[in-house]
Coordinates of C-alpha atoms and ligand atoms in Angstrom, one line a residue:
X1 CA 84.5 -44.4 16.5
X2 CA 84.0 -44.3 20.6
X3 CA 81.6 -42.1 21.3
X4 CA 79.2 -41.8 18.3
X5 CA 75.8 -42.6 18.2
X6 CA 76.3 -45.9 16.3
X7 CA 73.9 -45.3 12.8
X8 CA 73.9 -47.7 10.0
X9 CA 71.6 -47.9 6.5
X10 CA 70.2 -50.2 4.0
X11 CA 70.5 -48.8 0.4
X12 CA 68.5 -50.8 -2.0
X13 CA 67.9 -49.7 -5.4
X14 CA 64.0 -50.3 -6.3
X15 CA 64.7 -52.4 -9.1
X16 CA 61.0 -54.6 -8.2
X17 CA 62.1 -57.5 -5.9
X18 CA 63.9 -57.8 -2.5
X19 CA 66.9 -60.0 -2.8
X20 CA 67.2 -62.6 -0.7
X21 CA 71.2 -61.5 0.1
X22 CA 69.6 -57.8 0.3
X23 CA 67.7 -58.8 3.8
X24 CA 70.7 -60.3 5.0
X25 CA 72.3 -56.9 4.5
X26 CA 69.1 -54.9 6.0
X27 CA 69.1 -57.7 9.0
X28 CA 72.6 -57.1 9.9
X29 CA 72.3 -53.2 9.6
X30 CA 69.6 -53.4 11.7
X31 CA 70.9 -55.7 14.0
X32 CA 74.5 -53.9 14.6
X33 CA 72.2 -50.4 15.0
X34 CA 69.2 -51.5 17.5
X35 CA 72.4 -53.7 19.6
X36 CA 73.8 -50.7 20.5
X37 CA 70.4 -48.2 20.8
X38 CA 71.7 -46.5 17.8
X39 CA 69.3 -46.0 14.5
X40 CA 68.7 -47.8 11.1
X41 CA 68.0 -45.8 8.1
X42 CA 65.8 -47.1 5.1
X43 CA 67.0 -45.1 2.0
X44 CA 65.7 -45.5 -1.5
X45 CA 68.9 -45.0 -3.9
X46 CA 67.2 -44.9 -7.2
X47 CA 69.3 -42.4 -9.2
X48 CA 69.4 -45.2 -12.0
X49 CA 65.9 -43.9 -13.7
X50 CA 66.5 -46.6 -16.2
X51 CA 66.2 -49.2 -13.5
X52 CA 63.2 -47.6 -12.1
X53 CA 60.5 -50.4 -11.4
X54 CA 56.9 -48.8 -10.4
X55 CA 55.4 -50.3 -7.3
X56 CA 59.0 -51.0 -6.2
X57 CA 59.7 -49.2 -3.2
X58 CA 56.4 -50.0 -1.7
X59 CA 56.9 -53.3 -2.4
X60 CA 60.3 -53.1 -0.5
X61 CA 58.7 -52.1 2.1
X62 CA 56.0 -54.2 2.5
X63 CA 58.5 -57.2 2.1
X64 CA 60.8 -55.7 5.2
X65 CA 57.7 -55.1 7.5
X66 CA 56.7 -58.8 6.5
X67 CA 60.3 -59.8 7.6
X68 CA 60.2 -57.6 10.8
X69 CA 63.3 -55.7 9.6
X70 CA 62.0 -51.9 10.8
X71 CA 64.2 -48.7 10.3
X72 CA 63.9 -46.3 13.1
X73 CA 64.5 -43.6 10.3
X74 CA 64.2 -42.8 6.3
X75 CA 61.5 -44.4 4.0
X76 CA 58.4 -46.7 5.2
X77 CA 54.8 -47.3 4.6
X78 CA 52.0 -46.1 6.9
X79 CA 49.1 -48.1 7.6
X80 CA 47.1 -47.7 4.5
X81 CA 50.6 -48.7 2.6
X82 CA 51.6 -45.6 1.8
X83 CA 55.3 -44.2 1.9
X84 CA 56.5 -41.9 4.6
X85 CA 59.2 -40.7 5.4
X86 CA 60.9 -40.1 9.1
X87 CA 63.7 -38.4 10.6
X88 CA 66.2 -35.6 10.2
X89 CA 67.4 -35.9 6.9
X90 CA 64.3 -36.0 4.6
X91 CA 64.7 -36.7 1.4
X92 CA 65.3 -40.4 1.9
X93 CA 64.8 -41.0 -1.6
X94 CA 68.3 -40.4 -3.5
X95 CA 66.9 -38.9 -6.4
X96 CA 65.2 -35.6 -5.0
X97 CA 68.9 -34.6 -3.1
X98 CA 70.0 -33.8 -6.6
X99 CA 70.7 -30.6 -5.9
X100 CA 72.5 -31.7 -2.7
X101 CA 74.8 -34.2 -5.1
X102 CA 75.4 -31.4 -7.5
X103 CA 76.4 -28.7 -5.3
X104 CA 79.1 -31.4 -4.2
X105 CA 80.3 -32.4 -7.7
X106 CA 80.4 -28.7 -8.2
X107 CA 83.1 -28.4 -5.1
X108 CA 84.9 -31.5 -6.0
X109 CA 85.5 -29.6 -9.3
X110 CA 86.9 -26.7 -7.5
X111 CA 89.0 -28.4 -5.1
X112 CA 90.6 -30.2 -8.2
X113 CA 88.9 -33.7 -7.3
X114 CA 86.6 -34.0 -10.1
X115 CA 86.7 -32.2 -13.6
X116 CA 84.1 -32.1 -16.7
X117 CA 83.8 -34.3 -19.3
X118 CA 83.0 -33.7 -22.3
X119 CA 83.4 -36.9 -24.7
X120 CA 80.6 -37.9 -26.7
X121 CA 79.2 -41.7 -26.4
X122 CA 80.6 -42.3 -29.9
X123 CA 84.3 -41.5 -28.5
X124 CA 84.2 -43.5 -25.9
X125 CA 82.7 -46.7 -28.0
X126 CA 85.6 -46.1 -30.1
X127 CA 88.2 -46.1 -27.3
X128 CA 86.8 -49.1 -25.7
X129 CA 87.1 -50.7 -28.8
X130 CA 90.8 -50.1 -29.0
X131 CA 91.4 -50.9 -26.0
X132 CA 90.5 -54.1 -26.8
X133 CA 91.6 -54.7 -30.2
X134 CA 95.4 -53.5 -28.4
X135 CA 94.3 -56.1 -25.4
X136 CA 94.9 -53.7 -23.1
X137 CA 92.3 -53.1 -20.0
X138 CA 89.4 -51.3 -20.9
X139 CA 88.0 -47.9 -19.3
X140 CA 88.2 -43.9 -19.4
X141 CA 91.3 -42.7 -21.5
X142 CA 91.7 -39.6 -19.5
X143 CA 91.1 -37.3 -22.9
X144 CA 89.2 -34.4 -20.2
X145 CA 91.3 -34.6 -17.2
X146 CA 93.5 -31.6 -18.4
X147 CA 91.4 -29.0 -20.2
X148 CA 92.7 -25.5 -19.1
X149 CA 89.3 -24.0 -17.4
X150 CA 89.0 -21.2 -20.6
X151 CA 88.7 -24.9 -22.8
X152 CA 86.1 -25.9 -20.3
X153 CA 84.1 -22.6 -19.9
X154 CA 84.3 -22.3 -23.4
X155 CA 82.4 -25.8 -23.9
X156 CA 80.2 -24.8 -21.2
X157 CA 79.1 -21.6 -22.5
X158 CA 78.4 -23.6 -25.7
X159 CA 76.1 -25.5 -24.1
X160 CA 78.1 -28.9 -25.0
X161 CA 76.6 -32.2 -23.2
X162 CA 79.1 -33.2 -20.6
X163 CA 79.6 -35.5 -17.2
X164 CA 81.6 -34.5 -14.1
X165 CA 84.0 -37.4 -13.4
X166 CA 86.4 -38.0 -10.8
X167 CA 89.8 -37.0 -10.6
X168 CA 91.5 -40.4 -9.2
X169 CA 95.1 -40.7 -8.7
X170 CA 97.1 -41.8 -11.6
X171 CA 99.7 -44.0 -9.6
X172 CA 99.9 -45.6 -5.7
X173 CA 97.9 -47.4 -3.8
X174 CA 95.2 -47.0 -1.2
X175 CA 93.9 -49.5 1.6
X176 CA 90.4 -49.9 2.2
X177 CA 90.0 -51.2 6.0
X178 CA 87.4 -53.5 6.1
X179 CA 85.8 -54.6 9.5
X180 CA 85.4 -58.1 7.9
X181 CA 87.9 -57.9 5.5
X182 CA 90.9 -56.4 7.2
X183 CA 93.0 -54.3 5.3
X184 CA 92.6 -54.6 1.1
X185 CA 94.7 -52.8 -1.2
X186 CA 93.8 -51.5 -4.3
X187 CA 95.9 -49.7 -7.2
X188 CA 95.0 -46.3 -8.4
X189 CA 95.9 -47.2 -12.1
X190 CA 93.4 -49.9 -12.0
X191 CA 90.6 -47.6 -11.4
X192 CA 88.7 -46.0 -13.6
X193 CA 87.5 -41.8 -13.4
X194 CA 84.2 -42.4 -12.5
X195 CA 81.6 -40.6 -13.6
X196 CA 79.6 -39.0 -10.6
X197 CA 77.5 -36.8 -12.2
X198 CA 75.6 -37.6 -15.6
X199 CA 74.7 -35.2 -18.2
X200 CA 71.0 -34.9 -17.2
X201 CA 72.3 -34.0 -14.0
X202 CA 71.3 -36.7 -11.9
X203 CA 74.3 -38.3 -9.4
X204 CA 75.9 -41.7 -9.9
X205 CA 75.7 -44.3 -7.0
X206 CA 79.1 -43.2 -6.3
X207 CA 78.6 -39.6 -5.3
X208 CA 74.8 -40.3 -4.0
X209 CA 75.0 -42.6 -1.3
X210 CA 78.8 -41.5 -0.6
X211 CA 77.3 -37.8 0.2
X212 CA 74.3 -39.5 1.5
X213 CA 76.3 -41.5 3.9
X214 CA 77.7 -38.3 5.4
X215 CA 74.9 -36.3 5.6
X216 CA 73.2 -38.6 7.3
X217 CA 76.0 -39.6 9.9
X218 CA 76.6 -43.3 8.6
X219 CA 79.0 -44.3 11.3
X220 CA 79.0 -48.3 9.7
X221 CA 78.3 -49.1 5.7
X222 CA 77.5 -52.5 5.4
X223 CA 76.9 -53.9 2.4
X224 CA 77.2 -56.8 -0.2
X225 CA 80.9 -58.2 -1.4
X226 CA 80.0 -56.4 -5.3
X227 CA 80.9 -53.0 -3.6
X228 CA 84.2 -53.5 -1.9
X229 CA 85.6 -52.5 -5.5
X230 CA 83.9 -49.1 -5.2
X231 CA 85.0 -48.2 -1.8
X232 CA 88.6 -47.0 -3.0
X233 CA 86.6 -44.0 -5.2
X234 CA 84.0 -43.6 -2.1
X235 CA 87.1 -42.9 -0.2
X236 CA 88.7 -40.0 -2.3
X237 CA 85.6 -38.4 -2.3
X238 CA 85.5 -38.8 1.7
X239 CA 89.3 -37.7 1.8
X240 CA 88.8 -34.8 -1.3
X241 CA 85.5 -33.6 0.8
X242 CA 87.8 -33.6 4.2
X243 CA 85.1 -35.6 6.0
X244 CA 85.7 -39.0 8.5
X245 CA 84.7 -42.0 6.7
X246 CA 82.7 -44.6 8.3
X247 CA 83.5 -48.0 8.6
X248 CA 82.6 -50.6 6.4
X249 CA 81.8 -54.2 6.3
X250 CA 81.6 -56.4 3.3
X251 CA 79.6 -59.7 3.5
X252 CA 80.4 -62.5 2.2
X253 CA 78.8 -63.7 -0.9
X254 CA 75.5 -66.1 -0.6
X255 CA 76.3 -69.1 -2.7
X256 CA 74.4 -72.2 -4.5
X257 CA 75.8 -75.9 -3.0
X258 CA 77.9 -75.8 -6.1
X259 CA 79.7 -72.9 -4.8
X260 CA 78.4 -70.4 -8.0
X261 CA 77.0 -67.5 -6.8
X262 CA 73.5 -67.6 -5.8
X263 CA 71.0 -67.0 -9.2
X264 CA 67.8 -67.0 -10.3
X265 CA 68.3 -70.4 -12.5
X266 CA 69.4 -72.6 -9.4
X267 CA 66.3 -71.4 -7.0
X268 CA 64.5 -68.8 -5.7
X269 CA 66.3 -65.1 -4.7
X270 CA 63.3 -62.7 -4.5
X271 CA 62.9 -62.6 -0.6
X272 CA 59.2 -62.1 -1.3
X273 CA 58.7 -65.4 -3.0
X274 CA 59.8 -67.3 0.1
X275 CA 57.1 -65.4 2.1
X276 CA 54.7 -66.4 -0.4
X277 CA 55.4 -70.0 -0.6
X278 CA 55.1 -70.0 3.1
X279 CA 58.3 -69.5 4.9
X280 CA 58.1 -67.9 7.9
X281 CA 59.3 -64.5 8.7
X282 CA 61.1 -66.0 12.2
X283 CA 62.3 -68.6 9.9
X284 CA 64.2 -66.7 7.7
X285 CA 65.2 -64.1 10.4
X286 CA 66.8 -67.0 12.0
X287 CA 68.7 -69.0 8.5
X288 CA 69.4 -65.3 7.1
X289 CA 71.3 -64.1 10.6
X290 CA 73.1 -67.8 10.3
X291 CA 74.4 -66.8 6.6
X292 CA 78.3 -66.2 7.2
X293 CA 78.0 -65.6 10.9
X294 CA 77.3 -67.8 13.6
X295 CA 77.9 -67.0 17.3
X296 CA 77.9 -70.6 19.0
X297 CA 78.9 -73.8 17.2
X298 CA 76.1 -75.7 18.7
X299 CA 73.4 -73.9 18.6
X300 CA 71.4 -73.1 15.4
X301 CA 67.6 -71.7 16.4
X302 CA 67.9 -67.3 17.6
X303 CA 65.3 -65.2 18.8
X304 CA 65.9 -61.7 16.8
X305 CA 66.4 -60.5 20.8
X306 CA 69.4 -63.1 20.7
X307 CA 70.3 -62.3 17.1
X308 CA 70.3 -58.1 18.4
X309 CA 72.2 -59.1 21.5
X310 CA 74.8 -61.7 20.0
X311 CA 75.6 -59.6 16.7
X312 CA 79.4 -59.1 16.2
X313 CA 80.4 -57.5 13.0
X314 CA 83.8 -58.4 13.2
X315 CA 82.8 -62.2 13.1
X316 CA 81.0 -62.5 10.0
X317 CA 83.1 -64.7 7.4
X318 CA 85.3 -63.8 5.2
X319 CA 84.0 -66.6 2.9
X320 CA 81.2 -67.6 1.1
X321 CA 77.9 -68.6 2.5
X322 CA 76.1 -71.7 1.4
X323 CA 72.5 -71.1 1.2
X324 CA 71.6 -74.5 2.5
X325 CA 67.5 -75.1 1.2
X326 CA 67.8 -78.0 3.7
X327 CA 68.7 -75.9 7.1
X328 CA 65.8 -73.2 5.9
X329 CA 63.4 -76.4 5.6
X330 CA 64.1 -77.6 9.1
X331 CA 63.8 -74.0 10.3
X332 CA 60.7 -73.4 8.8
X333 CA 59.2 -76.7 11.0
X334 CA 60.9 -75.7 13.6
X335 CA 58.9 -72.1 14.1
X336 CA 55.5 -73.6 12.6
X337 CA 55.8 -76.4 15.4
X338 CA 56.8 -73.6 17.7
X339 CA 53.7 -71.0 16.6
X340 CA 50.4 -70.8 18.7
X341 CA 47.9 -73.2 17.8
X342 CA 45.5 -70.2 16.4
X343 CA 48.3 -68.6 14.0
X344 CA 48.8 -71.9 12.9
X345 CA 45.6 -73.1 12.0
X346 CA 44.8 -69.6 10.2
X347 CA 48.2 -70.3 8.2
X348 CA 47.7 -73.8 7.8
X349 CA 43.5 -73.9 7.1
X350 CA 43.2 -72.2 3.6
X351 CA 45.5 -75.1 2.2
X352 CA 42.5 -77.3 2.9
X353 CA 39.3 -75.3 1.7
X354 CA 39.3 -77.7 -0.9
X355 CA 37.8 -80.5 1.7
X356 CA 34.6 -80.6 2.4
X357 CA 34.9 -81.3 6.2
X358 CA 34.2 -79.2 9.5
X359 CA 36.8 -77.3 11.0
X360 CA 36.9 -79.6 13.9
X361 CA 38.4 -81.9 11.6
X362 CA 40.5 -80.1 9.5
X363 CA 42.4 -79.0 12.8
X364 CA 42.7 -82.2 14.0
X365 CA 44.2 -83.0 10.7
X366 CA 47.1 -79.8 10.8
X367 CA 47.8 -81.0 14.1
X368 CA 48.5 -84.4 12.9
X369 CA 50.9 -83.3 10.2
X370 CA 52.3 -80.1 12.1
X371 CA 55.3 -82.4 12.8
X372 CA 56.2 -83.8 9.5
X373 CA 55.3 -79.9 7.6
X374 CA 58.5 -78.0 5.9
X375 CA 55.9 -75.4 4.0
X376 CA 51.8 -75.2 4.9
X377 CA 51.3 -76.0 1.3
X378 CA 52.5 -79.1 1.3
X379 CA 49.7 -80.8 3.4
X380 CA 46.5 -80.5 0.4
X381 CA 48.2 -82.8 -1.2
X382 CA 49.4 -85.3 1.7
X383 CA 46.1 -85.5 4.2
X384 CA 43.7 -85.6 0.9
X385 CA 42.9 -89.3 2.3
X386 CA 42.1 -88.1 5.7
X387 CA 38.8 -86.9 4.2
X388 CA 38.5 -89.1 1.6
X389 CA 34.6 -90.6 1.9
X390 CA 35.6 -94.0 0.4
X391 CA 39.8 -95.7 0.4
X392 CA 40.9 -97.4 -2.3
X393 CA 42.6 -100.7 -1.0
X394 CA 43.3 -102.2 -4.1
X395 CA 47.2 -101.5 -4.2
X396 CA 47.9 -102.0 -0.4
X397 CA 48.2 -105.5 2.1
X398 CA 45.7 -105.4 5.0
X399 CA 47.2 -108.1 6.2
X400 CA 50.5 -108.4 8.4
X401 CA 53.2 -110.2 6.3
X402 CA 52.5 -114.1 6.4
X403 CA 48.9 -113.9 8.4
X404 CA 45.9 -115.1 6.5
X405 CA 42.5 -112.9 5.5
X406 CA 40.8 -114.5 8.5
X407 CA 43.5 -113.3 10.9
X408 CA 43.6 -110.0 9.7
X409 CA 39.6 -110.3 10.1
X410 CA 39.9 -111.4 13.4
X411 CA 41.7 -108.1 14.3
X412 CA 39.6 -105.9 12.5
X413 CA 36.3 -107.0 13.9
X414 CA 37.7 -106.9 17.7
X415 CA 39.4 -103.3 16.9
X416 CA 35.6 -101.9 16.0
X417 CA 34.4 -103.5 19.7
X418 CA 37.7 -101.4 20.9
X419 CA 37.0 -98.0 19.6
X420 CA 33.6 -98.3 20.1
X421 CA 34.0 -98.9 23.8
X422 CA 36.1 -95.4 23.3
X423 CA 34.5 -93.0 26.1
X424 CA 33.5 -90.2 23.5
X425 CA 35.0 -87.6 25.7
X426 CA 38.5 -89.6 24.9
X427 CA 37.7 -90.2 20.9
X428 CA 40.7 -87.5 20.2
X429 CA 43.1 -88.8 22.6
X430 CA 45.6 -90.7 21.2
X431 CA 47.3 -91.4 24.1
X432 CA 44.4 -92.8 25.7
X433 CA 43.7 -94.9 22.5
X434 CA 47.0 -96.3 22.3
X435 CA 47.2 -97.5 25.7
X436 CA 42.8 -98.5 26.0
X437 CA 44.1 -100.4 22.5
X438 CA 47.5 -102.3 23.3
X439 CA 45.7 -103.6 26.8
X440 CA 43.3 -105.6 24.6
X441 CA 45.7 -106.6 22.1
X442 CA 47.5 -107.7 25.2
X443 CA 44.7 -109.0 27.1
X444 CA 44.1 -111.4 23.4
X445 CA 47.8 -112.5 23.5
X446 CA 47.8 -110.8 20.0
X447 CA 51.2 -109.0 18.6
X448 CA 51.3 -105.4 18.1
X449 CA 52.4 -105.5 14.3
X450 CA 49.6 -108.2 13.3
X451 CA 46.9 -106.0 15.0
X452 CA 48.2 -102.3 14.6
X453 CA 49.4 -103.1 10.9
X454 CA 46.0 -104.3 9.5
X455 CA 44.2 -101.6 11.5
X456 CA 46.6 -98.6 10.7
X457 CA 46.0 -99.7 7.0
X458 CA 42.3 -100.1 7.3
X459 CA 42.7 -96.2 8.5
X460 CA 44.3 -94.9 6.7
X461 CA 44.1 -96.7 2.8
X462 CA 48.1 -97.0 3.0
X463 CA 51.2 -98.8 3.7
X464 CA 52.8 -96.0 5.5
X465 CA 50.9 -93.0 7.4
X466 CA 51.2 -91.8 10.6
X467 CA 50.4 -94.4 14.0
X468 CA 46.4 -96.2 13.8
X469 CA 46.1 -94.1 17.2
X470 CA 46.9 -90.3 15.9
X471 CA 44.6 -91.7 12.9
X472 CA 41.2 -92.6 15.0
X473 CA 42.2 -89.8 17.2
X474 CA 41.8 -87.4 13.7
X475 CA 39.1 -88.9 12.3
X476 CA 37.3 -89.7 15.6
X477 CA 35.2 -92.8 16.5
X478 CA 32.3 -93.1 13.7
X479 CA 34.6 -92.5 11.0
X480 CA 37.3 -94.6 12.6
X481 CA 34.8 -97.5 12.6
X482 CA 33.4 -97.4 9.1
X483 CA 36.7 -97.4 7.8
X484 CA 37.2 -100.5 9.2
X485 CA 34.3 -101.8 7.9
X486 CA 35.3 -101.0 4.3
X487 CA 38.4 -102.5 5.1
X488 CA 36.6 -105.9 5.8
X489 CA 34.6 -105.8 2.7
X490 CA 37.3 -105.6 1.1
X491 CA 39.1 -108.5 2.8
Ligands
LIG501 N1 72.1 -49.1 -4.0 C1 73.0 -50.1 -3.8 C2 72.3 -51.4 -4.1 O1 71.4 -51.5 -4.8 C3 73.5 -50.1 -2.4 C4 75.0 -50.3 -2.2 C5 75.4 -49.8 -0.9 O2 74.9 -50.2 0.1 O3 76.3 -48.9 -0.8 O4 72.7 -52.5 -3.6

């Protein structure tokens, strides 16, 4: 569509938690609309009443802002969290344009593109159920589609309940042209006469966000796999209405390693419990974008500025995306070692309120394991010997492999001279220790393993931990040295 201002949308229904394949959708939108200056609508499609979760939408939102994914237009929360609503087209919020949908459904009627309906729930329970006894495919038998209009008015005047479906072609085919897709066909027999309006009035998805769509001058649907099946019906009613369609883009499914489609039972899919266990909004920007869509082989870590510059909608894979925990993981330490040192402490601090220790300290110690962290939480449990008042030495060797007590002794004693002769400007250094402690090591034709191993062990309480010199450089000088000392006793 040369020329247009490009405009795209995210349509979630509020049904109480963000999907994890739903940002994907929102990031794309946005990303295809703020590439080419164009705008990025937010609109709530909640015709399904029954669906209707309360706290939802705000909760939507609060998870997008979270995630950095802004609209430019349609629904958002202000400041004190409360929803808004921007832009030409207000309502954002499917279910107060109505009268909008109805006064549509009403000229689809006329045009011939749509007709009433007036079979009960019981009828149709019993043609689905011979349908199936007969084995033949299930849906809408059609029993409405030629009432002569004095049948219809006269049900109409009698107040009978009744739906507005659509009228869909019989026989043929129609293409769908998919920007990721490429051309798909789908038979007209195979598809049911939807129902677009229900008999309290309110639209279906089909009519809503298809009239929404053009109202609000969608120039690119994008959205989720589920839907391609619907697009044949969102069609006619583009075609039966006489207005340009826009384009649309399918994404690939996400998927579990075992190639199932990505559930609650194998993992987490609420966007909002990733944020809360500590994954990073960058993080998930960046492994989200990657999801069916990469625009270098060898590079895996984008900036959103390189994700809004690089986006191509006609590269994303036809395929499935594997959701890869293990690519998120390294992400996630990737942007936490990235962060400034302030956001990072204020992340990382509350997961160690539970040690009673000065903050001096307890930085030192997130700096330490900044490095080795997939998720902040993880470090309570992993430094707890860092501020540990007394080690327990019982199930570890202070000495190096074959060395005796007294050599192990020997080491300990002169290490305590060492880090005492630490400047205490240089205590939390660790490159200054490590080289002020391998020249005496050195200088006492001593090996590194026999001395570092039964002073890294004294340290720290265990076999395996991070070097003796990031350890006194932690724990600094006095503690450094009475560890030691325990150590000995031990010994
Ligand atoms: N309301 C639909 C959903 O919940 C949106 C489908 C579409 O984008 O057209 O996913």
């Amino acid at each position: 569509m040369p020329g247009k201002r490009i405009k795209t949308r995210f349509a979630p229904s509020p049904t109480g938690f963000l999907h994890i394949g739903g940002v994907r959708t929102a990031l794309y939108a946005e990303l295809l609309a703020k590439q080419a200056g164009g705008d990025f609508i937010l609109r709530i499609e909640d015709t399904d009443q029954s669906r209707y979760v309360e706290g939802a939408v705000e909760n939507l939102c609060r998870t997008l802002k979270q995630l950095d994914i802004t609209p430019t237009e349609g629904v958002w929360l202000d400041d004190n969290e409360k929803i808004i609503q921007k832009g030409d087209h207000v309502p954002y919020i499917q279910s107060a344009r109505k009268q909008i949908h109805q006064e549509y459904a009403k000229q689809l009627i006329e045009k011939d593109k749509a007709y009433y309906c007036f079979c009960t729930a019981e009828r149709l329970e019993e043609v689905r159920k011979m349908q199936e006894l007969t084995k033949r495919p299930t849906g809408y038998d059609g029993h409405c589609r030629d009432l002569s209009p004095e049948e219809v008015k006269t049900k109409l005047d009698a107040g009978e309940n009744h739906v507005i479906r659509l009228k869909l072609p019989n026989e043929g085919e129609i293409t769908v042209s998919d920007v990721i897709r490429g051309d798909v066909r789908f038979e007209w027999k195979l598809i049911d006469d939807q129902v677009i309006l229900k008999s309290d009035g309110m639209p279906t998805y089909h009519l809503a966000a298809t009239a929404d769509d053009h109202d609000m001058g969608i120039t690119h649907v994008i959205r989720g796999e589920e839907w391609l099946s619907s697009t044949p019906k969102h069609l006619f009613i583009y075609e039966a209405m006489g207005w340009e369609p826009p384009a649309f883009a399918h994404l690939p499914l996400i998927l579990n390693p075992d190639k199932t489609k990505l559930s609650k039972r194998q993992g987490d899919v609420a966007a909002e419990d990733y944020l809360k266990k500590g994954y990073l909004p960058q993080a998930l920007t960046n492994f989200l974008a990657l999801l069916g869509w990469n625009p270098t082989a060898d590079r895996e870590i984008f900036s959103k500025d390189e994700l809004i510059k690089l986006f191509d909608l006609s590269k994303v894979n036809k395929a499935g995306a594997i959701f890869q925990l293990d690519k998120l993981n390294w992400l996630n330490n990737h942007y936490l070692r990235e962060m400034d040192d302030q956001a990072y402490f204020e992340l990382v601090l509350p997961y160690l309120n539970s040690y009673k220790a000065n903050d001096d300290l307890k930085q030192r110690v997130a700096l330490l394991y900044r490095e080795r962290m997939t998720l902040p939480s993880e470090i309570t449990d992993e430094v707890s010997y860092l501020f540990d008042d007394k080690l327990d030495y019982s199930n570890v060797s202070i000495t190096w492999k074959d060395h005796s007590k007294d050599e192990a002794k020997e080491r300990l004693q002169a290490s305590i001279e060492w880090i005492e002769q630490i400047d205490d400007s240089k205590q939390y250094d660790a490159q200054f220790i490590e080289s002020h402690i391998k020249t005496f090591i050195q200088e006492n034709g001593w090996g590194n393993g026999d001395t570092l191993w039964p002073l890294r062990v004294a340290l720290s309480g265990k076999e395996k931990s991070p070097s003796p010199f990031d350890l006194i450089a932690t724990l600094g000088k006095k503690q450094s040295t009475s560890r030691i000392k325990q150590a000995l006793q031990e010994l």
